Amino acid sequence: MANVAIIGSEKSGRTNLAAKLGKKGTESDITLYNFVKGDRIYSFVDANGYPSSLKSLINAINLSDIVLVCVPSDGVNAQVGECIIALDLLGNKRGLFVITMSDKSNPAAIAVLSEKIKAIARGTNLEKWESIAVSTTTFEGLEKLKEKLFALGEEAWAANAEKNVLPQRVMVDHFFNVTGMGCVVLGVVTQGTIKVHDSLTTFPIKIPTEIRSIQSNDVDMKTAPAGTRVGLALKGIQSKDFDRGYIISQKEEVASKFNLKCHLTKFTTGLGVGDAVHLFAGLQGMPATISSMAIGGKDVTQAPPGSECNVTVTTQKDIAYSKDDRFLIVQLNNPKQRLVAGCEVV
């Protein structure tokens, strides 16, 4: 299975594209779609809560192996820039730019737009991404998009296969009760292979959890490898215990105080001691405060745009994480630039 995020502004055509690529499933601030090609399954995540909810964008990206950034044919907007910054801070390297509604433009204008996208992405993880023009009305470019997507899907399958030997880890995005089954969660196996009757733990709340049954794309399974979107019936825990982003695994780090090495985007206004921020790890987002900060080993009170710094961040509640996880610091109420820094644990 390959997990694909479809992101862009509200009127970027992302939802129409998702509907053309897959069959609609679970809907919330992110909407899931599925498509089956032979023995390959593609799960699409439409960040339909974005741009009003930055969390929807971050969640869609962190659930994905591949990202499609939708750019309307009438030109680049602020949301395209925000999507590029988020992907660069999170280190995503596999994806495509999709110029949507190509039937409302012309080849010359689309060529100019493609060059503009390339210029904006230069110097980021996205600088080698291709741009493909499509129309969900005339279907122009859809087959070419699928060909490129399937090629990226094979890369994702190979990368996920290498993670099958790692300890099991499931990232949960939805949870509810089902009559006769009890607690059911939806999520993605980010590493390892899970099996029916595995005894694991739900973090950060540290509740022992047994996998009662596994489904993927409405098919019962005994095991599910890395990269699989799954529905799990669980024993020993209730849906009310869950929050989005909780992790089912053997072991996680759990903390409310973090020492992070951060790279600030050059578009932010900066970061300072005492700032109220949100810290994102995977699908978990938590209000936090910058407690201290250092640049080059010296304590400072401010870090300028584009700088690297070490910060201590304190969150309101515990967050579950792995030391390899990528963190984001954001300022949700900043009207100009919500994304501040990409971080890693030190």
Short mmCIF file of C-alpha atoms in Angstrom, two decimals, residues 183-300:
data_model
loop_
_atom_site.label_atom_id
_atom_site.label_comp_id
_atom_site.label_asym_id
_atom_site.label_seq_id
_atom_site.Cartn_x
_atom_site.Cartn_y
_atom_site.Cartn_z
CA CYS A 183 -13.10 -0.08 20.19
CA VAL A 184 -12.00 0.31 16.55
CA VAL A 185 -9.21 2.60 15.37
CA LEU A 186 -8.02 3.61 11.91
CA GLY A 187 -4.42 4.42 11.17
CA VAL A 188 -1.23 3.54 9.36
CA VAL A 189 1.42 0.94 10.22
CA THR A 190 4.45 3.20 10.02
CA GLN A 191 6.97 0.42 10.69
CA GLY A 192 7.12 -3.26 11.59
CA THR A 193 4.50 -5.94 10.92
CA ILE A 194 1.49 -6.20 13.21
CA LYS A 195 -0.40 -9.46 13.80
CA VAL A 196 -3.76 -10.45 15.24
CA HIS A 197 -3.42 -11.04 19.02
CA ASP A 198 -0.28 -8.88 19.29
CA SER A 199 -0.04 -7.43 22.79
CA LEU A 200 1.12 -3.82 22.50
CA THR A 201 0.64 -0.54 24.38
CA THR A 202 -1.14 2.69 23.48
CA PHE A 203 1.02 5.78 24.03
CA PRO A 204 1.28 8.34 25.56
CA ILE A 205 -1.42 7.03 27.95
CA LYS A 206 0.43 3.70 28.40
CA ILE A 207 -2.64 1.43 28.30
CA PRO A 208 -1.95 -2.25 27.39
CA THR A 209 -3.74 -3.03 24.12
CA GLU A 210 -4.36 -6.30 22.26
CA ILE A 211 -5.16 -6.43 18.54
CA ARG A 212 -8.40 -8.37 18.23
CA SER A 213 -8.67 -8.17 14.42
CA ILE A 214 -7.15 -6.37 11.43
CA GLN A 215 -8.81 -5.05 8.27
CA SER A 216 -7.38 -3.18 5.30
CA ASN A 217 -9.60 -1.91 2.50
CA ASP A 218 -12.51 -3.96 4.00
CA VAL A 219 -10.51 -7.21 3.81
CA ASP A 220 -9.73 -9.23 6.97
CA MET A 221 -6.02 -9.83 7.51
CA LYS A 222 -3.92 -11.83 9.94
CA THR A 223 -0.90 -9.55 9.51
CA ALA A 224 -0.25 -6.05 8.15
CA PRO A 225 3.21 -4.83 7.07
CA ALA A 226 4.68 -1.32 7.16
CA GLY A 227 2.82 1.21 5.04
CA THR A 228 -0.59 -0.47 5.38
CA ARG A 229 -3.65 1.63 6.24
CA VAL A 230 -5.55 -0.50 8.73
CA GLY A 231 -8.67 -0.70 10.82
CA LEU A 232 -7.97 -2.43 14.14
CA ALA A 233 -10.46 -3.85 16.62
CA LEU A 234 -8.77 -3.54 20.01
CA LYS A 235 -9.10 -5.22 23.37
CA GLY A 236 -8.31 -3.63 26.73
CA ILE A 237 -9.00 -0.03 25.73
CA GLN A 238 -11.98 2.18 24.83
CA SER A 239 -12.37 4.71 22.02
CA LYS A 240 -12.83 7.50 24.58
CA ASP A 241 -9.26 6.84 25.74
CA PHE A 242 -7.87 7.85 22.33
CA ASP A 243 -6.85 11.10 20.76
CA ARG A 244 -5.57 11.59 17.22
CA GLY A 245 -1.90 10.79 16.90
CA TYR A 246 -1.76 8.22 19.69
CA ILE A 247 0.69 5.44 18.88
CA ILE A 248 0.22 1.71 19.35
CA SER A 249 3.60 0.03 19.72
CA GLN A 250 5.92 -1.89 22.02
CA LYS A 251 7.77 1.16 23.34
CA GLU A 252 7.70 4.93 22.86
CA GLU A 253 9.38 7.87 24.48
CA VAL A 254 6.86 9.96 26.44
CA ALA A 255 7.60 13.50 27.61
CA SER A 256 6.25 17.00 28.10
CA LYS A 257 9.66 18.69 27.98
CA PHE A 258 11.84 18.51 24.87
CA ASN A 259 15.34 19.59 23.91
CA LEU A 260 15.18 20.20 20.18
CA LYS A 261 17.58 21.24 17.45
CA CYS A 262 15.55 23.54 15.21
CA HIS A 263 15.90 25.10 11.78
CA LEU A 264 13.75 28.20 11.43
CA THR A 265 12.17 28.93 8.08
CA LYS A 266 13.42 32.20 6.59
CA PHE A 267 9.81 33.35 6.24
CA THR A 268 9.00 33.34 9.95
CA THR A 269 9.25 36.46 12.12
CA GLY A 270 11.57 34.55 14.47
CA LEU A 271 11.27 32.69 17.75
CA GLY A 272 11.82 33.86 21.32
CA VAL A 273 11.96 32.62 24.90
CA GLY A 274 8.49 32.73 26.42
CA ASP A 275 6.71 32.41 23.06
CA ALA A 276 3.45 30.46 23.10
CA VAL A 277 3.54 27.95 20.23
CA HIS A 278 2.14 24.60 19.14
CA LEU A 279 4.45 21.59 18.94
CA PHE A 280 3.56 18.86 16.45
CA ALA A 281 4.99 15.33 16.54
CA GLY A 282 3.42 13.01 13.99
CA LEU A 283 -0.33 13.63 14.29
CA GLN A 284 -0.10 14.98 17.84
CA GLY A 285 -0.32 18.74 18.31
CA MET A 286 -0.01 20.38 21.70
CA PRO A 287 0.14 23.97 23.06
CA ALA A 288 3.66 24.65 24.27
CA THR A 289 6.03 27.32 25.55
CA ILE A 290 9.63 28.07 24.59
CA SER A 291 11.49 27.78 27.92
CA SER A 292 15.07 28.48 26.80
CA MET A 293 17.14 28.87 23.68
CA ALA A 294 20.78 28.74 22.55
CA ILE A 295 22.64 29.52 19.33
CA GLY A 296 26.18 28.22 18.90
CA GLY A 297 26.23 27.10 22.52
CA LYS A 298 25.36 30.56 23.88
CA ASP A 299 22.07 31.34 25.61
CA VAL A 300 19.90 33.80 23.70
#
